Amino acid sequence: MESIDKVSGTFGKRPIEPKANVSSAVIRRLPRYHRCLGDLLRDGKLRISSAELSAIMDITASQIRQDLNCFGGFGQQGYGYNIKFLYNKISELLGVNESYNAVIIGAGKLGRALAATHMFERRGVNRLAMFDVDPTVIGTRIYDVPVYSVDQLGDFCREHNVHIGVLTVPKEAAYDVASIITEAGVKGIWNFANMELKLDNPDVIVENIHLGDSLMTLCYEIKTANEKREKDE
Amino acid sequence: MESIDKVSGTFGKRPIEPKANVSSAVIRRLPRYHRCLGDLLRDGKLRISSAELSAIMDITASQIRQDLNCFGGFGQQGYGYNIKFLYNKISELLGVNESYNAVIIGAGKLGRALAATHMFERRGVNRLAMFDVDPTVIGTRIYDVPVYSVDQLGDFCREHNVHIGVLTVPKEAAYDVASIITEAGVKGIWNFANMELKLDNPDVIVENIHLGDSLMTLCYEIKTANEKREKDE
């Protein structure tokens, strides 16, 4: 069964309203759609069918139609999707154009590496400042981002309307820092402190990053594949 | 229904053999179990019930019992799990003690930040070397890891039995590097190049990391929560 919405698409003018309760699995796929469509746009492609997108993304075509349908649907049967339209709509849905303000707390190696990337700007997030406790880095600039003392963190967040705090502090410091910034109005925490940050405040979104977990999964899969090969031989 | 395996557990001596086709969702949760149990061990705890573990991990107790059962089960009804035993078994399952060799390709900011972490050693992975094309870093050491020219990459991997390649190269270079290292016997790629690396070789495991996708998900959730708040007001 084709689940493409024939009414909307490039010609539809009605606002795209996500249906209530879109599953988090779908939401997690949206940035991938955004990334793939961005690459296609840069390659000069204009339209794509769900079958072509399926081959690129390793998601079934019917899953793709279903996913995009959750957000009102953008396809036109027989014509495929207008890539630019879809890209812009997904940008809008994701809040890429919201121009959020972020600070990085922890000017260590990971904090510096994050400050150096174009990841923030590309997604409409402004890196306003970094914060640390080390007097030798306070007052310097790292990749043009000013570093301030953690003592100034709460006031800075309040004064500059900071939406996102990026935590690259030792795990022992994570709850203290989280409490300072959430009291100062920060609404989202991108947590690299390698612990599950759980806050009582339901208004604050926490995205925990565990790079080590991903490395472990890789080791597990290498080991399992090895064992399988040895068995087969 | 209690699904705890009463036969195995701390007393069982039979080898733990993962059941065939353990779902990837379960496998993805194993590193989290490993991390949480490691924290509990360091806090001096000896035993834990599935209910207590459930509260820490935000996974239902029945899901926990089911997950651990996939791998033969380690619990004893009424006594809970022996944390040390469970930790060691999960370490073994994950291949944490396999002592894999890794190289980091790309000595830029992210490559350096990864080289600096304790993430590898903690998971039994040896960072043997880094590789780059920049003559000003080739021949230096970064956090005590030697940096060589990419020209030496294939030979190095063959000579040192490298299992894992960590890719922090620009996305345009990712396929070339992947092909050099897989021809040299590398079995797993931890890919930070911000593109979906898809290899024809089914023997090579690829773990794609997309930090930007996670940042986008966070922005999306902040935006959705804002919209909900505005509607409620």
Coordinates of C-alpha atoms in Angstrom, one line a residue:
Chain A
M1 CA 0.0 0.0 0.0
E2 CA 1.3 3.4 -1.0
S3 CA 1.2 5.8 1.9
I4 CA 2.3 8.9 0.1
D5 CA 0.2 11.9 0.8
K6 CA -1.0 13.2 -2.6
V7 CA -2.4 16.4 -1.4
S8 CA 0.6 18.1 0.1
G9 CA 4.0 18.0 -1.4
T10 CA 5.6 20.8 -3.3
F11 CA 2.3 22.5 -4.0
G12 CA 0.7 22.1 -0.6
K13 CA 0.6 25.3 1.4
R14 CA -0.9 24.0 4.7
P15 CA 1.5 24.2 7.6
I16 CA 3.3 21.0 8.4
E17 CA 2.2 20.0 11.9
P18 CA 3.8 16.9 13.3
K19 CA 1.2 14.4 14.5
A20 CA 1.1 14.0 18.2
N21 CA 3.3 11.3 19.7
V22 CA 5.7 10.8 16.9
S23 CA 7.9 7.9 18.1
S24 CA 11.4 8.8 19.2
A25 CA 12.7 6.3 16.7
V26 CA 11.3 8.4 13.9
I27 CA 12.7 11.6 15.5
R28 CA 16.1 10.0 15.8
R29 CA 16.0 9.3 12.0
L30 CA 15.2 12.9 11.1
P31 CA 18.7 14.2 11.4
R32 CA 19.9 11.3 9.1
Y33 CA 17.3 12.4 6.5
H34 CA 18.5 15.9 6.9
R35 CA 22.1 14.9 6.4
C36 CA 21.5 12.7 3.4
L37 CA 19.2 15.3 1.7
G38 CA 21.8 18.0 2.3
D39 CA 24.4 15.8 0.6
L40 CA 22.1 15.2 -2.3
L41 CA 21.4 18.9 -2.6
R42 CA 25.1 19.7 -2.7
D43 CA 25.5 17.1 -5.4
G44 CA 22.9 19.1 -7.5
K45 CA 20.1 16.6 -7.3
L46 CA 16.5 18.0 -7.4
R47 CA 14.1 15.1 -6.9
I48 CA 14.4 11.6 -5.4
S49 CA 12.0 8.6 -5.0
S50 CA 11.5 6.8 -1.8
A51 CA 13.2 3.8 -3.5
E52 CA 16.4 5.8 -4.3
L53 CA 16.4 7.3 -0.8
S54 CA 16.0 3.8 0.6
A55 CA 19.1 2.5 -1.2
I56 CA 21.2 5.4 0.2
M57 CA 19.9 5.3 3.7
D58 CA 19.4 1.5 4.2
I59 CA 15.9 2.1 5.4
T60 CA 13.0 0.4 3.5
A61 CA 11.1 2.6 1.1
S62 CA 7.9 1.9 2.9
Q63 CA 9.5 3.0 6.2
I64 CA 10.6 6.2 4.5
R65 CA 7.1 7.0 3.3
Q66 CA 5.7 6.2 6.7
D67 CA 8.3 8.4 8.5
L68 CA 7.8 11.4 6.3
N69 CA 4.0 10.9 6.6
C70 CA 4.3 11.3 10.3
F71 CA 5.1 14.9 9.7
G72 CA 2.3 15.6 7.2
G73 CA 3.9 13.9 4.1
F74 CA 5.8 15.7 1.3
G75 CA 5.8 13.2 -1.5
Q76 CA 4.0 13.2 -4.9
Q77 CA 3.3 9.7 -6.2
G78 CA 5.2 9.1 -9.4
Y79 CA 7.3 12.2 -9.0
G80 CA 9.1 11.4 -5.8
Y81 CA 10.2 14.0 -3.3
N82 CA 11.4 17.5 -4.1
I83 CA 14.7 17.4 -2.2
K84 CA 15.0 21.1 -1.4
F85 CA 11.5 21.3 -0.1
L86 CA 11.9 18.2 2.0
Y87 CA 15.3 19.5 3.3
N88 CA 13.8 22.8 4.3
K89 CA 10.8 21.3 6.0
I90 CA 12.9 18.9 8.0
S91 CA 15.3 21.8 8.9
E92 CA 12.2 23.6 10.2
L93 CA 10.9 20.6 12.1
L94 CA 14.2 20.0 13.7
G95 CA 14.6 23.6 14.8
V96 CA 17.8 24.1 12.8
N97 CA 16.8 27.7 12.1
E98 CA 15.9 28.5 15.6
S99 CA 19.3 30.0 16.4
Y100 CA 19.9 28.5 19.8
N101 CA 22.6 29.7 22.0
A102 CA 25.1 27.2 23.6
V103 CA 27.9 27.2 26.0
I104 CA 30.5 24.5 26.5
I105 CA 31.4 23.7 30.1
G106 CA 34.8 22.1 30.4
A107 CA 37.7 23.4 28.2
G108 CA 39.6 20.1 28.3
K109 CA 40.5 18.1 25.2
L110 CA 37.0 17.1 24.3
G111 CA 35.5 20.5 24.9
R112 CA 38.2 22.0 22.7
A113 CA 37.6 19.5 20.0
L114 CA 33.9 20.3 20.1
A115 CA 34.6 24.0 20.0
A116 CA 36.7 23.6 16.9
T117 CA 34.1 21.8 14.8
H118 CA 31.6 23.4 12.5
M119 CA 28.9 21.2 13.9
F120 CA 27.2 23.9 15.9
E121 CA 27.0 26.6 13.2
R122 CA 25.8 24.2 10.6
R123 CA 22.8 23.4 12.8
G124 CA 22.1 27.0 13.7
V125 CA 23.6 26.8 17.2
N126 CA 25.8 29.6 18.4
R127 CA 28.8 28.7 20.6
L128 CA 28.8 31.8 22.8
A129 CA 31.5 30.8 25.4
M130 CA 33.3 28.1 27.2
F131 CA 33.7 27.7 31.0
D132 CA 36.4 26.1 33.1
V133 CA 37.9 26.1 36.6
D134 CA 41.5 26.2 35.4
P135 CA 43.0 29.7 35.9
T136 CA 45.5 29.2 33.0
V137 CA 42.7 28.9 30.4
I138 CA 40.2 31.4 31.9
G139 CA 40.5 34.6 30.0
T140 CA 41.9 33.0 26.8
R141 CA 40.1 32.2 23.6
I142 CA 39.9 28.7 22.2
Y143 CA 39.2 28.7 18.4
D144 CA 37.8 32.2 18.9
V145 CA 35.5 31.1 21.7
P146 CA 36.1 33.0 24.9
V147 CA 36.8 31.0 28.1
Y148 CA 35.3 32.2 31.4
S149 CA 35.4 31.0 35.0
V150 CA 32.6 28.6 36.0
D151 CA 31.8 31.2 38.7
Q152 CA 30.3 33.3 36.0
L153 CA 28.3 30.4 34.4
G154 CA 24.9 31.1 35.9
D155 CA 24.9 34.8 35.3
F156 CA 26.2 34.4 31.8
C157 CA 23.4 31.9 30.9
R158 CA 20.8 34.3 32.3
E159 CA 22.1 37.3 30.6
H160 CA 22.7 35.7 27.2
N161 CA 19.6 33.6 27.0
V162 CA 21.5 30.3 26.7
H163 CA 19.4 27.4 25.6
I164 CA 22.0 24.6 25.5
G165 CA 24.8 23.5 27.8
V166 CA 27.4 21.1 26.5
L167 CA 28.9 19.2 29.4
T168 CA 32.5 18.0 29.0
V169 CA 33.3 18.1 32.7
P170 CA 34.4 15.2 34.9
K171 CA 31.4 13.1 35.9
E172 CA 31.7 14.1 39.5
A173 CA 31.0 17.7 38.5
A174 CA 28.1 17.0 36.2
Y175 CA 25.2 17.4 38.6
D176 CA 26.6 20.6 40.1
V177 CA 27.0 22.2 36.6
A178 CA 23.6 20.9 35.5
S179 CA 21.9 22.5 38.5
I180 CA 23.7 25.9 37.9
I181 CA 22.7 26.1 34.2
T182 CA 19.1 24.7 34.6
E183 CA 18.4 27.3 37.3
A184 CA 19.7 29.9 34.9
G185 CA 17.1 28.8 32.3
V186 CA 19.0 26.3 30.1
K187 CA 16.6 24.0 28.4
G188 CA 18.8 21.3 26.9
I189 CA 21.9 19.5 28.1
W190 CA 24.3 17.7 25.7
N191 CA 26.1 15.5 28.2
F192 CA 29.5 14.1 27.4
A193 CA 30.4 13.5 31.1
N194 CA 30.1 9.7 30.6
M195 CA 27.3 9.1 33.2
E196 CA 23.6 9.0 32.9
L197 CA 22.4 12.5 33.9
K198 CA 18.9 12.3 35.3
L199 CA 17.2 15.6 36.3
D200 CA 14.1 16.1 38.3
N201 CA 13.1 19.0 36.1
P202 CA 10.9 17.6 33.3
D203 CA 11.4 20.8 31.3
V204 CA 15.0 20.1 30.7
I205 CA 16.0 17.8 27.8
V206 CA 19.1 15.7 28.4
E207 CA 20.9 14.0 25.5
N208 CA 23.6 11.7 27.0
I209 CA 26.5 10.8 24.8
H210 CA 28.4 7.7 25.6
L211 CA 31.2 7.3 23.1
G212 CA 32.7 4.4 25.1
D213 CA 29.5 2.4 24.7
S214 CA 29.8 2.7 21.0
L215 CA 33.4 1.5 21.1
M216 CA 32.3 -1.5 23.2
T217 CA 29.6 -2.4 20.8
L218 CA 32.2 -2.4 18.1
C219 CA 34.5 -4.6 20.1
Y220 CA 31.5 -7.0 20.8
E221 CA 30.7 -7.2 17.1
I222 CA 34.3 -7.8 16.1
K223 CA 34.5 -10.6 18.6
T224 CA 31.2 -12.2 17.6
A225 CA 32.2 -12.1 13.9
N226 CA 35.6 -13.7 14.8
E227 CA 33.9 -16.4 16.7
K228 CA 31.5 -17.1 13.9
R229 CA 34.4 -17.3 11.4
E230 CA 36.3 -19.7 13.6
K231 CA 33.3 -21.9 13.9
D232 CA 32.7 -21.9 10.2
E233 CA 36.3 -22.9 9.4
Chain B
M1 CA 6.3 -14.1 35.5
E2 CA 9.8 -14.2 36.9
S3 CA 12.2 -15.1 34.1
I4 CA 15.3 -15.5 36.3
D5 CA 17.4 -18.5 35.5
K6 CA 17.7 -20.4 38.7
V7 CA 20.3 -22.8 37.6
S8 CA 23.2 -20.6 36.6
G9 CA 24.1 -17.5 38.5
T10 CA 27.1 -17.3 40.8
F11 CA 27.3 -21.0 41.2
G12 CA 26.8 -22.0 37.6
K13 CA 29.9 -23.2 35.8
R14 CA 28.6 -23.8 32.4
P15 CA 30.0 -21.4 29.8
I16 CA 27.8 -18.4 29.0
E17 CA 26.8 -18.8 25.3
P18 CA 24.8 -16.0 23.8
K19 CA 21.7 -17.3 22.2
A20 CA 21.7 -17.0 18.5
N21 CA 20.3 -13.8 17.0
V22 CA 20.3 -11.6 20.1
S23 CA 18.7 -8.4 18.9
S24 CA 20.9 -5.4 18.3
A25 CA 18.8 -3.4 20.8
V26 CA 19.9 -5.8 23.6
I27 CA 23.5 -5.7 22.4
R28 CA 23.4 -1.8 22.4
R29 CA 22.2 -2.0 26.0
L30 CA 25.1 -4.2 27.2
P31 CA 27.7 -1.4 27.4
R32 CA 25.2 0.5 29.6
Y33 CA 24.9 -2.4 31.9
H34 CA 28.6 -2.7 32.0
R35 CA 29.0 1.0 32.8
C36 CA 26.3 1.0 35.5
L37 CA 27.6 -2.2 37.1
G38 CA 31.2 -0.8 37.1
D39 CA 30.0 2.3 38.9
L40 CA 28.2 0.2 41.5
L41 CA 31.3 -2.0 42.0
R42 CA 33.4 1.2 42.6
D43 CA 30.8 2.3 45.1
G44 CA 31.4 -1.0 47.0
K45 CA 28.0 -2.6 46.3
L46 CA 28.0 -6.4 46.1
R47 CA 24.5 -7.5 45.0
I48 CA 21.6 -5.8 43.2
S49 CA 18.0 -6.8 42.4
S50 CA 16.5 -6.2 39.0
A51 CA 14.2 -3.7 40.6
E52 CA 17.1 -1.6 41.9
L53 CA 19.0 -1.8 38.6
S54 CA 15.7 -0.8 36.9
A55 CA 15.6 2.4 38.9
I56 CA 19.2 3.3 38.1
M57 CA 19.0 2.5 34.4
D58 CA 15.4 3.5 33.5
I59 CA 14.7 0.2 32.0
T60 CA 11.9 -2.0 33.4
A61 CA 12.9 -4.8 35.7
S62 CA 11.3 -7.3 33.4
Q63 CA 13.3 -6.0 30.5
I64 CA 16.4 -6.3 32.5
R65 CA 15.7 -9.9 33.4
Q66 CA 14.9 -10.6 29.8
D67 CA 18.1 -8.9 28.5
L68 CA 20.3 -10.8 30.9
N69 CA 18.5 -14.0 30.1
C70 CA 19.4 -13.7 26.4
F71 CA 23.0 -14.4 27.5
G72 CA 22.2 -17.3 29.7
G73 CA 21.0 -15.4 32.8
F74 CA 22.9 -14.7 35.9
G75 CA 20.3 -14.0 38.5
Q76 CA 19.1 -15.9 41.6
Q77 CA 15.6 -15.3 42.6
G78 CA 15.3 -13.6 45.9
Y79 CA 19.0 -12.8 46.0
G80 CA 19.4 -10.5 43.0
Y81 CA 22.5 -10.4 40.9
N82 CA 26.1 -10.7 42.1
I83 CA 27.4 -7.5 40.6
K84 CA 31.1 -8.5 40.3
F85 CA 30.1 -11.8 38.5
L86 CA 27.7 -10.0 36.2
Y87 CA 30.2 -7.3 35.5
N88 CA 32.9 -9.8 34.6
K89 CA 30.6 -11.9 32.4
I90 CA 29.4 -8.8 30.5
S91 CA 33.0 -7.7 30.1
E92 CA 33.8 -11.2 28.6
L93 CA 30.7 -11.1 26.4
L94 CA 31.6 -7.6 25.1
G95 CA 35.2 -8.6 24.4
V96 CA 36.6 -6.0 26.8
N97 CA 39.4 -8.4 27.7
E98 CA 40.3 -9.2 24.1
S99 CA 43.1 -6.6 23.9
Y100 CA 42.3 -5.3 20.5
N101 CA 44.8 -3.0 18.7
A102 CA 43.6 0.3 17.3
V103 CA 45.0 3.1 15.2
I104 CA 43.5 6.6 14.8
I105 CA 43.6 8.0 11.3
G106 CA 43.4 11.8 11.3
A107 CA 45.4 13.7 13.8
G108 CA 43.1 16.7 13.8
K109 CA 41.2 18.1 16.7
L110 CA 38.8 15.2 17.1
G111 CA 41.6 12.6 16.6
R112 CA 43.7 14.3 19.3
A113 CA 40.8 14.5 21.7
L114 CA 40.1 10.8 21.2
A115 CA 43.8 10.0 21.6
A116 CA 43.8 11.8 24.9
T117 CA 40.9 9.9 26.5
H118 CA 41.1 6.9 28.7
M119 CA 38.3 5.4 26.8
F120 CA 40.4 2.9 24.8
E121 CA 42.5 1.5 27.7
R122 CA 39.4 1.1 29.9
R123 CA 37.9 -1.1 27.3
G124 CA 41.0 -3.1 26.6
V125 CA 41.8 -1.4 23.3
N126 CA 45.4 -0.4 22.7
R127 CA 46.0 2.9 20.7
L128 CA 49.1 1.9 18.8
A129 CA 49.5 4.9 16.5
M130 CA 48.0 7.8 14.7
F131 CA 48.2 8.6 11.0
D132 CA 48.0 11.9 9.1
V133 CA 49.0 13.6 5.8
D134 CA 50.3 16.8 7.4
P135 CA 54.1 16.7 7.4
T136 CA 54.2 19.0 10.5
V137 CA 52.6 16.4 12.7
I138 CA 54.1 13.3 11.2
G139 CA 57.0 12.1 13.4
T140 CA 55.6 13.8 16.5
R141 CA 53.8 12.2 19.5
I142 CA 50.4 13.2 20.5
Y143 CA 49.6 12.3 24.2
D144 CA 52.4 9.7 23.8
V145 CA 50.8 8.2 20.7
P146 CA 53.3 8.3 17.7
V147 CA 52.0 9.9 14.5
Y148 CA 53.0 8.4 11.2
S149 CA 52.4 9.2 7.5
V150 CA 49.2 7.7 5.9
D151 CA 51.7 6.2 3.4
Q152 CA 52.7 3.7 6.1
L153 CA 49.1 2.9 7.2
G154 CA 48.6 -0.4 5.3
D155 CA 51.9 -1.9 6.2
F156 CA 51.6 -0.8 9.9
C157 CA 48.2 -2.5 10.2
R158 CA 49.5 -5.7 8.7
E159 CA 52.6 -5.8 10.8
H160 CA 50.9 -4.9 14.1
N161 CA 47.8 -6.9 13.7
V162 CA 45.5 -3.9 14.0
H163 CA 41.8 -4.8 14.6
I164 CA 40.2 -1.4 14.8
G165 CA 40.6 1.8 12.7
V166 CA 39.2 5.0 14.1
L167 CA 38.4 7.4 11.3
T168 CA 38.6 11.1 12.0
V169 CA 39.4 12.1 8.5
P170 CA 37.4 14.5 6.2
K171 CA 34.5 12.6 4.7
E172 CA 36.0 12.8 1.2
A173 CA 38.9 10.6 2.4
A174 CA 36.9 8.1 4.3
Y175 CA 36.5 5.5 1.6
D176 CA 40.1 5.6 0.6
V177 CA 41.3 5.1 4.1
A178 CA 38.7 2.4 4.8
S179 CA 39.9 0.5 1.8
I180 CA 43.6 0.7 2.8
I181 CA 42.9 -0.6 6.3
T182 CA 40.4 -3.3 5.5
E183 CA 42.8 -4.7 2.8
A184 CA 45.4 -4.8 5.6
G185 CA 43.1 -6.9 7.8
V186 CA 41.3 -4.4 10.0
K187 CA 38.0 -5.9 11.1
G188 CA 36.2 -2.9 12.7
I189 CA 35.9 0.8 11.8
W190 CA 34.8 3.4 14.3
N191 CA 33.8 6.1 11.9
F192 CA 33.7 9.8 12.9
A193 CA 33.9 11.1 9.3
N194 CA 30.3 12.3 9.4
M195 CA 29.0 10.2 6.5
E196 CA 27.5 6.7 6.3
L197 CA 30.4 4.4 5.5
K198 CA 29.0 1.4 3.7
L199 CA 31.5 -1.3 2.8
D200 CA 31.0 -4.3 0.4
N201 CA 33.0 -6.5 2.7
P202 CA 30.6 -8.1 5.1
D203 CA 33.5 -9.2 7.4
V204 CA 34.1 -5.6 8.4
I205 CA 32.0 -4.0 11.1
V206 CA 31.3 -0.3 10.8
E207 CA 30.1 1.8 13.8
N208 CA 29.2 5.2 12.4
I209 CA 29.2 8.1 14.9
H210 CA 27.1 11.2 14.1
L211 CA 27.5 13.7 16.9
G212 CA 25.7 16.3 14.8
D213 CA 22.6 14.1 14.6
S214 CA 22.5 14.0 18.4
L215 CA 22.8 17.8 18.6
M216 CA 19.9 18.1 16.1
T217 CA 17.8 15.7 18.1
L218 CA 18.4 17.8 21.2
C219 CA 17.4 21.0 19.3
Y220 CA 14.3 19.3 18.0
E221 CA 13.3 18.3 21.5
I222 CA 13.9 21.7 23.0
K223 CA 11.8 23.2 20.2
T224 CA 9.0 20.7 20.7
A225 CA 9.0 21.3 24.5
N226 CA 8.9 25.1 23.9
E227 CA 6.0 24.8 21.6
K228 CA 4.1 22.6 24.1
R229 CA 4.8 25.1 26.9
E230 CA 3.5 28.0 24.7
K231 CA 0.4 26.1 23.8
D232 CA -0.3 25.2 27.5
E233 CA 0.0 28.8 28.6

